mmCIF file of C-alpha atoms and ligand atoms in Angstrom:
data_model
loop_
_atom_site.group_PDB
_atom_site.id
_atom_site.type_symbol
_atom_site.label_atom_id
_atom_site.label_comp_id
_atom_site.label_asym_id
_atom_site.label_seq_id
_atom_site.Cartn_x
_atom_site.Cartn_y
_atom_site.Cartn_z
ATOM 1 C CA MET A 51 25.373 -37.146 -14.372
ATOM 2 C CA VAL A 52 24.935 -34.192 -12.206
ATOM 3 C CA ARG A 53 27.229 -33.450 -9.160
ATOM 4 C CA ALA A 54 24.744 -31.046 -7.546
ATOM 5 C CA ALA A 55 24.976 -27.630 -5.998
ATOM 6 C CA PRO A 56 27.910 -26.240 -7.741
ATOM 7 C CA GLU A 57 26.940 -22.599 -6.755
ATOM 8 C CA PHE A 58 27.765 -23.785 -3.063
ATOM 9 C CA LYS A 59 30.828 -25.004 -3.900
ATOM 10 C CA ALA A 60 32.049 -21.928 -5.827
ATOM 11 C CA PHE A 61 30.622 -19.415 -3.185
ATOM 12 C CA GLU A 62 32.697 -21.351 -0.778
ATOM 13 C CA LYS A 63 35.691 -21.286 -2.767
ATOM 14 C CA LEU A 64 35.443 -17.528 -2.822
ATOM 15 C CA GLY A 65 34.982 -17.306 0.685
ATOM 16 C CA GLU A 66 38.025 -19.573 1.519
ATOM 17 C CA SER A 67 40.293 -17.669 -1.272
ATOM 18 C CA ARG A 68 39.364 -14.199 0.524
ATOM 19 C CA GLY A 69 39.821 -15.732 3.968
ATOM 20 C CA ILE A 70 36.333 -15.402 4.806
ATOM 21 C CA MET A 71 33.807 -17.798 6.116
ATOM 22 C CA ALA A 72 31.198 -18.605 3.422
ATOM 23 C CA ALA A 73 27.450 -17.656 4.791
ATOM 24 C CA LYS A 74 25.826 -20.317 6.776
ATOM 25 C CA ARG A 75 22.961 -21.961 4.328
ATOM 26 C CA LYS A 76 19.579 -21.761 6.245
ATOM 27 C CA ILE A 77 17.659 -24.782 6.358
ATOM 28 C CA ILE A 78 14.350 -26.364 7.986
ATOM 29 C CA ILE A 79 14.373 -29.799 8.845
ATOM 30 C CA ASP A 80 11.108 -31.644 8.613
ATOM 31 C CA THR A 81 11.433 -35.217 10.131
ATOM 32 C CA ASP A 82 9.703 -38.172 11.923
ATOM 33 C CA PRO A 83 12.600 -39.438 14.295
ATOM 34 C CA GLY A 84 13.457 -42.294 14.077
ATOM 35 C CA GLN A 85 17.071 -43.206 14.494
ATOM 36 C CA ASP A 86 18.355 -42.392 11.177
ATOM 37 C CA ASP A 87 16.403 -38.724 11.293
ATOM 38 C CA ALA A 88 18.284 -38.377 14.625
ATOM 39 C CA VAL A 89 21.733 -39.065 12.893
ATOM 40 C CA ALA A 90 20.671 -36.126 10.329
ATOM 41 C CA ILE A 91 19.558 -33.817 12.924
ATOM 42 C CA LEU A 92 22.790 -34.290 14.804
ATOM 43 C CA LEU A 93 24.798 -33.877 11.534
ATOM 44 C CA ALA A 94 22.945 -30.647 10.690
ATOM 45 C CA LEU A 95 23.519 -29.345 14.348
ATOM 46 C CA ALA A 96 27.201 -30.133 14.267
ATOM 47 C CA SER A 97 27.987 -28.410 10.808
ATOM 48 C CA PRO A 98 28.930 -25.139 10.746
ATOM 49 C CA GLU A 99 28.010 -24.431 7.097
ATOM 50 C CA LEU A 100 24.126 -24.983 8.176
ATOM 51 C CA ASP A 101 21.827 -22.731 10.106
ATOM 52 C CA VAL A 102 18.991 -24.924 11.176
ATOM 53 C CA LEU A 103 16.111 -22.399 11.399
ATOM 54 C CA GLY A 104 13.652 -24.827 12.768
ATOM 55 C CA ILE A 105 12.746 -28.583 12.941
ATOM 56 C CA THR A 106 9.370 -29.447 12.189
ATOM 57 C CA ALA A 107 8.080 -32.889 13.021
ATOM 58 C CA VAL A 108 5.492 -34.999 11.083
ATOM 59 C CA ALA A 109 3.668 -38.442 11.796
ATOM 60 C CA GLY A 110 5.517 -41.317 10.118
ATOM 61 C CA ASN A 111 7.709 -43.769 11.791
ATOM 62 C CA VAL A 112 5.860 -43.474 14.818
ATOM 63 C CA PRO A 113 2.688 -41.127 15.871
ATOM 64 C CA LEU A 114 3.522 -37.388 16.053
ATOM 65 C CA LYS A 115 3.412 -37.259 19.854
ATOM 66 C CA LEU A 116 6.373 -39.299 19.604
ATOM 67 C CA THR A 117 8.318 -37.755 16.699
ATOM 68 C CA GLU A 118 8.129 -34.183 18.087
ATOM 69 C CA LYS A 119 9.403 -35.440 21.510
ATOM 70 C CA ASN A 120 12.086 -37.416 19.823
ATOM 71 C CA ALA A 121 13.170 -34.307 17.960
ATOM 72 C CA ARG A 122 13.591 -32.515 21.263
ATOM 73 C CA LYS A 123 15.424 -35.272 22.716
ATOM 74 C CA ILE A 124 17.894 -35.341 19.750
ATOM 75 C CA CYS A 125 18.435 -31.559 20.206
ATOM 76 C CA GLU A 126 19.279 -31.840 23.996
ATOM 77 C CA LEU A 127 21.692 -34.685 23.246
ATOM 78 C CA ALA A 128 23.544 -32.585 20.691
ATOM 79 C CA GLY A 129 23.487 -29.808 23.406
ATOM 80 C CA LYS A 130 21.238 -27.481 21.555
ATOM 81 C CA PRO A 131 18.108 -27.000 23.547
ATOM 82 C CA GLU A 132 17.473 -23.518 22.060
ATOM 83 C CA VAL A 133 16.705 -25.289 18.746
ATOM 84 C CA LYS A 134 13.083 -24.638 17.910
ATOM 85 C CA VAL A 135 10.932 -27.632 17.511
ATOM 86 C CA TYR A 136 7.467 -27.321 15.802
ATOM 87 C CA ALA A 137 4.482 -30.160 15.704
ATOM 88 C CA GLY A 138 2.774 -30.670 12.594
ATOM 89 C CA ALA A 139 0.478 -33.037 10.727
ATOM 90 C CA ILE A 140 -0.727 -35.995 12.789
ATOM 91 C CA ARG A 141 -1.755 -38.037 9.577
ATOM 92 C CA PRO A 142 -1.273 -38.107 5.866
ATOM 93 C CA LEU A 143 -3.420 -35.936 3.683
ATOM 94 C CA VAL A 144 -5.783 -38.707 2.312
ATOM 95 C CA ARG A 145 -4.559 -41.996 3.696
ATOM 96 C CA ALA A 146 -4.746 -43.499 7.248
ATOM 97 C CA LEU A 147 -1.236 -43.474 8.786
ATOM 98 C CA VAL A 148 1.174 -46.052 8.391
ATOM 99 C CA THR A 149 3.850 -46.381 11.198
ATOM 100 C CA ALA A 150 7.099 -48.336 11.426
ATOM 101 C CA GLU A 151 7.479 -49.436 15.119
ATOM 102 C CA GLU A 152 9.042 -53.013 13.924
ATOM 103 C CA VAL A 153 11.976 -50.866 12.233
ATOM 104 C CA HIS A 154 12.262 -48.066 15.101
ATOM 105 C CA GLY A 155 10.866 -49.488 18.095
ATOM 106 C CA GLN A 156 7.958 -48.589 20.293
ATOM 107 C CA THR A 157 9.492 -45.259 20.993
ATOM 108 C CA GLY A 158 10.696 -44.294 17.546
ATOM 109 C CA LEU A 159 14.282 -44.137 19.039
ATOM 110 C CA ASN A 160 14.767 -47.362 20.707
ATOM 111 C CA GLY A 161 18.256 -47.973 21.426
ATOM 112 C CA PRO A 162 19.784 -45.688 23.671
ATOM 113 C CA ASP A 163 18.294 -44.592 27.097
ATOM 114 C CA LEU A 164 17.569 -40.775 26.543
ATOM 115 C CA PRO A 165 16.039 -38.334 29.118
ATOM 116 C CA GLU A 166 12.571 -36.984 28.562
ATOM 117 C CA PRO A 167 13.490 -33.468 26.930
ATOM 118 C CA LYS A 168 13.116 -30.550 29.291
ATOM 119 C CA MET A 169 13.007 -28.011 26.067
ATOM 120 C CA LYS A 170 9.448 -26.885 25.174
ATOM 121 C CA LEU A 171 7.676 -27.927 21.887
ATOM 122 C CA GLN A 172 6.879 -24.389 20.164
ATOM 123 C CA GLU A 173 3.111 -23.389 20.331
ATOM 124 C CA GLN A 174 2.869 -22.537 16.454
ATOM 125 C CA TYR A 175 1.861 -25.093 14.111
ATOM 126 C CA ALA A 176 4.778 -26.475 11.989
ATOM 127 C CA VAL A 177 2.827 -25.762 8.686
ATOM 128 C CA ASP A 178 2.220 -21.990 9.806
ATOM 129 C CA TYR A 179 5.699 -21.729 10.763
ATOM 130 C CA ILE A 180 7.063 -23.036 7.496
ATOM 131 C CA VAL A 181 4.954 -20.645 5.646
ATOM 132 C CA GLU A 182 5.841 -17.711 7.811
ATOM 133 C CA THR A 183 9.516 -18.514 7.659
ATOM 134 C CA LEU A 184 9.487 -18.818 3.812
ATOM 135 C CA MET A 185 7.507 -15.503 3.516
ATOM 136 C CA ALA A 186 9.954 -13.584 5.985
ATOM 137 C CA GLU A 187 13.095 -14.616 4.707
ATOM 138 C CA GLU A 188 14.870 -13.278 1.671
ATOM 139 C CA SER A 189 13.274 -15.358 -1.295
ATOM 140 C CA GLY A 190 15.562 -18.394 -2.311
ATOM 141 C CA THR A 191 17.418 -18.847 0.861
ATOM 142 C CA VAL A 192 15.998 -21.435 2.607
ATOM 143 C CA THR A 193 16.276 -24.945 1.917
ATOM 144 C CA LEU A 194 13.787 -27.624 3.234
ATOM 145 C CA CYS A 195 14.912 -30.880 4.213
ATOM 146 C CA PRO A 196 12.156 -33.658 4.544
ATOM 147 C CA LEU A 197 13.273 -36.859 6.219
ATOM 148 C CA GLY A 198 9.684 -38.253 6.546
ATOM 149 C CA PRO A 199 6.278 -38.173 4.584
ATOM 150 C CA LEU A 200 5.866 -35.032 2.794
ATOM 151 C CA THR A 201 2.460 -34.030 4.668
ATOM 152 C CA ASN A 202 3.712 -30.759 6.416
ATOM 153 C CA ILE A 203 5.514 -29.492 3.246
ATOM 154 C CA ALA A 204 2.354 -30.239 0.930
ATOM 155 C CA LEU A 205 0.179 -28.518 3.203
ATOM 156 C CA ALA A 206 2.264 -25.741 3.542
ATOM 157 C CA LEU A 207 2.303 -25.468 -0.320
ATOM 158 C CA ILE A 208 -1.514 -25.554 -0.306
ATOM 159 C CA ARG A 209 -1.815 -22.994 2.381
ATOM 160 C CA GLU A 210 0.569 -20.514 0.632
ATOM 161 C CA PRO A 211 1.188 -21.251 -2.950
ATOM 162 C CA ARG A 212 3.632 -18.311 -3.120
ATOM 163 C CA ILE A 213 6.257 -20.123 -1.053
ATOM 164 C CA ALA A 214 6.949 -22.415 -4.169
ATOM 165 C CA ARG A 215 8.965 -19.757 -5.611
ATOM 166 C CA ARG A 216 10.698 -18.697 -2.582
ATOM 167 C CA ILE A 217 12.073 -22.031 -1.540
ATOM 168 C CA LYS A 218 15.629 -22.397 -2.616
ATOM 169 C CA ARG A 219 15.528 -26.201 -3.020
ATOM 170 C CA ILE A 220 13.820 -29.286 -1.577
ATOM 171 C CA VAL A 221 16.487 -32.212 -0.586
ATOM 172 C CA LEU A 222 14.325 -34.956 0.235
ATOM 173 C CA MET A 223 14.859 -38.714 1.356
ATOM 174 C CA GLY A 224 12.394 -40.839 -0.351
ATOM 175 C CA GLY A 225 11.451 -43.093 -3.184
ATOM 176 C CA GLY A 226 13.432 -45.830 -4.987
ATOM 177 C CA PHE A 227 13.467 -47.108 -8.330
ATOM 178 C CA PHE A 228 16.616 -49.555 -9.105
ATOM 179 C CA GLU A 229 16.105 -50.855 -5.556
ATOM 180 C CA GLY A 230 12.306 -51.164 -5.726
ATOM 181 C CA GLY A 231 10.794 -50.466 -2.326
ATOM 182 C CA ASN A 232 11.070 -51.288 1.356
ATOM 183 C CA VAL A 233 7.817 -51.175 2.634
ATOM 184 C CA THR A 234 5.930 -52.917 -0.446
ATOM 185 C CA PRO A 235 7.785 -54.217 -3.432
ATOM 186 C CA ALA A 236 7.041 -51.025 -5.352
ATOM 187 C CA ALA A 237 7.129 -48.144 -2.552
ATOM 188 C CA GLU A 238 9.293 -46.580 -0.043
ATOM 189 C CA PHE A 239 8.182 -45.648 3.336
ATOM 190 C CA ASN A 240 8.075 -42.044 3.339
ATOM 191 C CA ILE A 241 6.356 -41.722 -0.088
ATOM 192 C CA TYR A 242 4.007 -44.761 0.697
ATOM 193 C CA VAL A 243 2.990 -43.465 3.793
ATOM 194 C CA ASP A 244 1.759 -40.005 2.104
ATOM 195 C CA PRO A 245 1.699 -40.421 -1.715
ATOM 196 C CA HIS A 246 -0.640 -37.610 -2.242
ATOM 197 C CA ALA A 247 1.509 -35.290 -0.368
ATOM 198 C CA ALA A 248 4.562 -36.584 -2.272
ATOM 199 C CA GLU A 249 2.828 -35.799 -5.785
ATOM 200 C CA ILE A 250 2.010 -32.238 -4.560
ATOM 201 C CA VAL A 251 5.674 -31.731 -3.673
ATOM 202 C CA LEU A 252 6.879 -33.027 -7.034
ATOM 203 C CA LYS A 253 4.607 -31.081 -9.112
ATOM 204 C CA SER A 254 5.628 -27.975 -7.081
ATOM 205 C CA GLY A 255 7.987 -26.571 -9.618
ATOM 206 C CA VAL A 256 10.332 -26.365 -6.578
ATOM 207 C CA PRO A 257 14.026 -27.866 -7.376
ATOM 208 C CA ILE A 258 14.083 -31.058 -5.958
ATOM 209 C CA VAL A 259 16.897 -33.121 -4.907
ATOM 210 C CA MET A 260 15.977 -36.763 -4.169
ATOM 211 C CA MET A 261 17.876 -39.316 -2.079
ATOM 212 C CA PRO A 262 16.134 -42.438 -2.847
ATOM 213 C CA LEU A 263 16.798 -46.421 -1.904
ATOM 214 C CA ASP A 264 19.163 -46.570 -4.635
ATOM 215 C CA VAL A 265 21.654 -44.308 -2.585
ATOM 216 C CA THR A 266 20.644 -45.148 0.949
ATOM 217 C CA HIS A 267 21.039 -48.855 0.394
ATOM 218 C CA LYS A 268 24.544 -48.178 -0.333
ATOM 219 C CA ALA A 269 25.184 -46.454 3.054
ATOM 220 C CA LEU A 270 25.352 -49.579 5.393
ATOM 221 C CA THR A 271 26.050 -49.117 9.085
ATOM 222 C CA LYS A 272 28.671 -51.943 9.082
ATOM 223 C CA ALA A 273 30.001 -52.974 12.317
ATOM 224 C CA THR A 274 33.414 -51.025 12.010
ATOM 225 C CA ARG A 275 31.376 -47.943 11.438
ATOM 226 C CA VAL A 276 28.982 -48.224 14.465
ATOM 227 C CA ASP A 277 32.334 -48.760 16.501
ATOM 228 C CA ALA A 278 33.751 -45.567 15.264
ATOM 229 C CA PHE A 279 30.856 -43.529 16.522
ATOM 230 C CA ARG A 280 31.306 -45.756 20.066
ATOM 231 C CA LYS A 281 34.928 -44.665 20.000
ATOM 232 C CA LEU A 282 34.289 -41.144 20.196
ATOM 233 C CA GLY A 283 33.553 -41.773 23.704
ATOM 234 C CA THR A 284 31.282 -38.869 23.855
ATOM 235 C CA LYS A 285 27.460 -38.839 24.916
ATOM 236 C CA VAL A 286 26.571 -38.315 21.260
ATOM 237 C CA GLY A 287 28.962 -41.020 19.945
ATOM 238 C CA VAL A 288 27.778 -43.786 22.253
ATOM 239 C CA ALA A 289 23.982 -42.941 22.110
ATOM 240 C CA THR A 290 24.536 -43.053 17.936
ATOM 241 C CA ALA A 291 26.074 -46.367 18.295
ATOM 242 C CA GLU A 292 23.136 -47.575 20.376
ATOM 243 C CA MET A 293 20.574 -46.049 18.173
ATOM 244 C CA LEU A 294 22.345 -47.717 15.054
ATOM 245 C CA GLU A 295 22.846 -51.036 16.551
ATOM 246 C CA PHE A 296 19.052 -51.220 17.268
ATOM 247 C CA PHE A 297 17.727 -49.546 13.824
ATOM 248 C CA GLU A 298 20.081 -51.723 11.860
ATOM 249 C CA ARG A 299 18.964 -55.276 13.228
ATOM 250 C CA PHE A 300 15.650 -55.041 11.546
ATOM 251 C CA ASP A 301 17.235 -54.471 7.696
ATOM 252 C CA GLU A 302 20.264 -56.777 8.731
ATOM 253 C CA ALA A 303 17.611 -59.688 9.141
ATOM 254 C CA LYS A 304 15.502 -58.309 5.909
ATOM 255 C CA TYR A 305 18.305 -58.127 3.600
ATOM 256 C CA GLY A 306 21.201 -60.383 5.086
ATOM 257 C CA SER A 307 23.771 -57.475 5.046
ATOM 258 C CA ASP A 308 26.352 -56.496 7.664
ATOM 259 C CA GLY A 309 24.303 -53.217 8.926
ATOM 260 C CA GLY A 310 21.397 -51.355 7.671
ATOM 261 C CA PRO A 311 20.698 -48.593 5.306
ATOM 262 C CA LEU A 312 21.717 -44.997 7.059
ATOM 263 C CA HIS A 313 18.860 -43.276 5.137
ATOM 264 C CA ASP A 314 18.305 -39.647 6.234
ATOM 265 C CA PRO A 315 21.682 -38.465 6.847
ATOM 266 C CA CYS A 316 22.030 -38.422 3.043
ATOM 267 C CA VAL A 317 20.157 -35.579 2.620
ATOM 268 C CA ILE A 318 22.206 -33.399 5.114
ATOM 269 C CA ALA A 319 25.546 -34.677 3.980
ATOM 270 C CA TRP A 320 24.608 -33.810 0.345
ATOM 271 C CA LEU A 321 24.277 -30.099 1.418
ATOM 272 C CA ILE A 322 27.801 -30.031 2.997
ATOM 273 C CA ARG A 323 29.809 -32.453 0.709
ATOM 274 C CA PRO A 324 27.499 -32.683 -2.654
ATOM 275 C CA GLU A 325 30.152 -34.466 -4.325
ATOM 276 C CA LEU A 326 30.002 -37.455 -2.377
ATOM 277 C CA PHE A 327 26.969 -38.041 -4.600
ATOM 278 C CA SER A 328 26.023 -38.254 -8.140
ATOM 279 C CA GLY A 329 22.737 -38.672 -9.825
ATOM 280 C CA ARG A 330 20.664 -37.514 -12.645
ATOM 281 C CA GLU A 331 18.006 -34.889 -13.652
ATOM 282 C CA CYS A 332 14.686 -36.853 -14.077
ATOM 283 C CA ASN A 333 11.093 -36.594 -14.241
ATOM 284 C CA VAL A 334 9.620 -38.219 -11.194
ATOM 285 C CA ALA A 335 5.961 -39.284 -10.856
ATOM 286 C CA VAL A 336 4.080 -40.946 -7.823
ATOM 287 C CA GLU A 337 1.530 -43.722 -8.078
ATOM 288 C CA THR A 338 -1.677 -42.634 -5.970
ATOM 289 C CA ALA A 339 -4.517 -44.733 -7.569
ATOM 290 C CA SER A 340 -3.182 -48.390 -7.631
ATOM 291 C CA GLU A 341 -3.174 -50.299 -4.229
ATOM 292 C CA LEU A 342 -0.643 -52.642 -5.635
ATOM 293 C CA THR A 343 2.109 -49.977 -6.361
ATOM 294 C CA MET A 344 0.612 -47.158 -4.113
ATOM 295 C CA GLY A 345 3.479 -44.883 -3.311
ATOM 296 C CA MET A 346 5.994 -45.964 -6.109
ATOM 297 C CA THR A 347 8.212 -43.375 -7.352
ATOM 298 C CA VAL A 348 8.373 -43.594 -11.179
ATOM 299 C CA VAL A 349 11.584 -42.207 -12.273
ATOM 300 C CA ASP A 350 11.965 -41.709 -16.127
ATOM 301 C CA TRP A 351 15.812 -42.408 -15.933
ATOM 302 C CA TRP A 352 16.197 -42.599 -19.516
ATOM 303 C CA SER A 353 14.008 -39.786 -20.386
ATOM 304 C CA VAL A 354 11.683 -41.996 -22.337
ATOM 305 C CA THR A 355 8.281 -39.993 -21.688
ATOM 306 C CA GLY A 356 9.484 -36.539 -22.528
ATOM 307 C CA ARG A 357 7.575 -35.439 -19.202
ATOM 308 C CA PRO A 358 9.659 -32.528 -17.607
ATOM 309 C CA LYS A 359 12.363 -33.165 -15.391
ATOM 310 C CA ASN A 360 11.535 -31.976 -11.975
ATOM 311 C CA ALA A 361 14.246 -33.600 -9.695
ATOM 312 C CA THR A 362 17.423 -34.520 -9.585
ATOM 313 C CA VAL A 363 17.625 -38.351 -8.646
ATOM 314 C CA MET A 364 20.686 -39.268 -6.860
ATOM 315 C CA ARG A 365 22.076 -43.020 -7.385
ATOM 316 C CA GLU A 366 25.720 -43.298 -6.173
ATOM 317 C CA ILE A 367 27.401 -42.306 -2.953
ATOM 318 C CA ASP A 368 30.985 -42.496 -1.535
ATOM 319 C CA HIS A 369 29.885 -44.334 1.418
ATOM 320 C CA ASP A 370 33.221 -44.237 2.947
ATOM 321 C CA GLY A 371 33.446 -40.433 2.768
ATOM 322 C CA PHE A 372 29.851 -40.308 3.952
ATOM 323 C CA PHE A 373 30.541 -42.384 7.255
ATOM 324 C CA ALA A 374 34.032 -40.278 7.573
ATOM 325 C CA LEU A 375 31.938 -36.989 7.508
ATOM 326 C CA LEU A 376 29.528 -38.375 10.038
ATOM 327 C CA VAL A 377 31.884 -39.223 12.592
ATOM 328 C CA GLU A 378 33.954 -36.355 12.237
ATOM 329 C CA ARG A 379 31.056 -33.892 12.697
ATOM 330 C CA LEU A 380 29.358 -36.009 15.453
ATOM 331 C CA GLY A 381 32.718 -35.780 17.186
ATOM 332 C CA ARG A 382 32.368 -31.880 17.421
ATOM 333 C CA LEU A 383 29.116 -32.214 19.348
HETATM 334 C C1 BDR B 525 12.779 -43.746 5.445
HETATM 335 O O1 BDR B 525 11.676 -44.291 6.132
HETATM 336 C C2 BDR B 525 12.020 -44.392 7.397
HETATM 337 O O2 BDR B 525 11.838 -45.605 8.320
HETATM 338 C C3 BDR B 525 13.429 -43.658 7.827
HETATM 339 O O3 BDR B 525 13.480 -42.604 8.817
HETATM 340 C C4 BDR B 525 13.677 -42.909 6.293
HETATM 341 O O4 BDR B 525 13.088 -41.745 6.428
HETATM 342 C C5 BDR B 525 13.534 -45.013 4.800
HETATM 343 O O5 BDR B 525 12.401 -45.522 3.853
HETATM 344 CA CA1 CA B 526 12.787 -40.558 8.468
#
């Protein structure tokens, strides 16, 4: 089993022992909010270890016009209107866009009544922003955090292949293996929506940490956990409780569980507290041909193929620790 990012821990320990703050880690969040994306963004913006260079929106849970607006709404909810939000791909590389209003509601952020954002959308195209930032920042210092279909990331890799060697790591929510799929029996939503983009990312040679359904289905928004957000008594806490109550209803009906899986915040939590997760380095390949299993992530967990290991696939989560981290951090906003 791999417990990831030991270099982060070592660096932080050195900083602590010398009484200095470790340098903030630079991230770009690529997202399709989505209530769980929203909680991931809030967690990142609340966390002093992270420097959110920018947020890039992609079409996914709902169309791009809504995902970019929702990203801005969340920055304003967090009290951070200075964060730069960019709009990217309007549709997947090859296939038609599939959205998930049945899960997230017509706006993508149903639940709380959030005001229309005042902060402006950046004019630059998100894909250009990703490329420009990676070429400008010191090589190996920027982590990409995709929380939706991988279209923007694949387009950036195609536009400027040199970025592959400059990206520190890609930590993504997507895929599922032992759990099967959530949008078809075989496929998880983010990978299903743009399997061709996922294939490009998985073959890019960039170090990848993958948070599949095998992990996120263990991070359930149980009633007591939703209450803990509401009890914060803040705008962020109450809005988060309202978002989660809307979001979980679909999965509670589907899985018969107390609460729904809180997928996307697992990505940001791993950056802050990697010891909450465990997994293993594997080869991961994506199905792009068969309609029956389109978007399936084929994880070679037992190394039976000899194919090169291209991702650290997480499988276990300390879910109590994860929710404790979320409540503590969102309480800072
Ligand atoms: C993923 O799909 C979306 O509905 C969620 O935001 C998450 O990123 C889970 O399959
Ligand atoms: Ca998402």
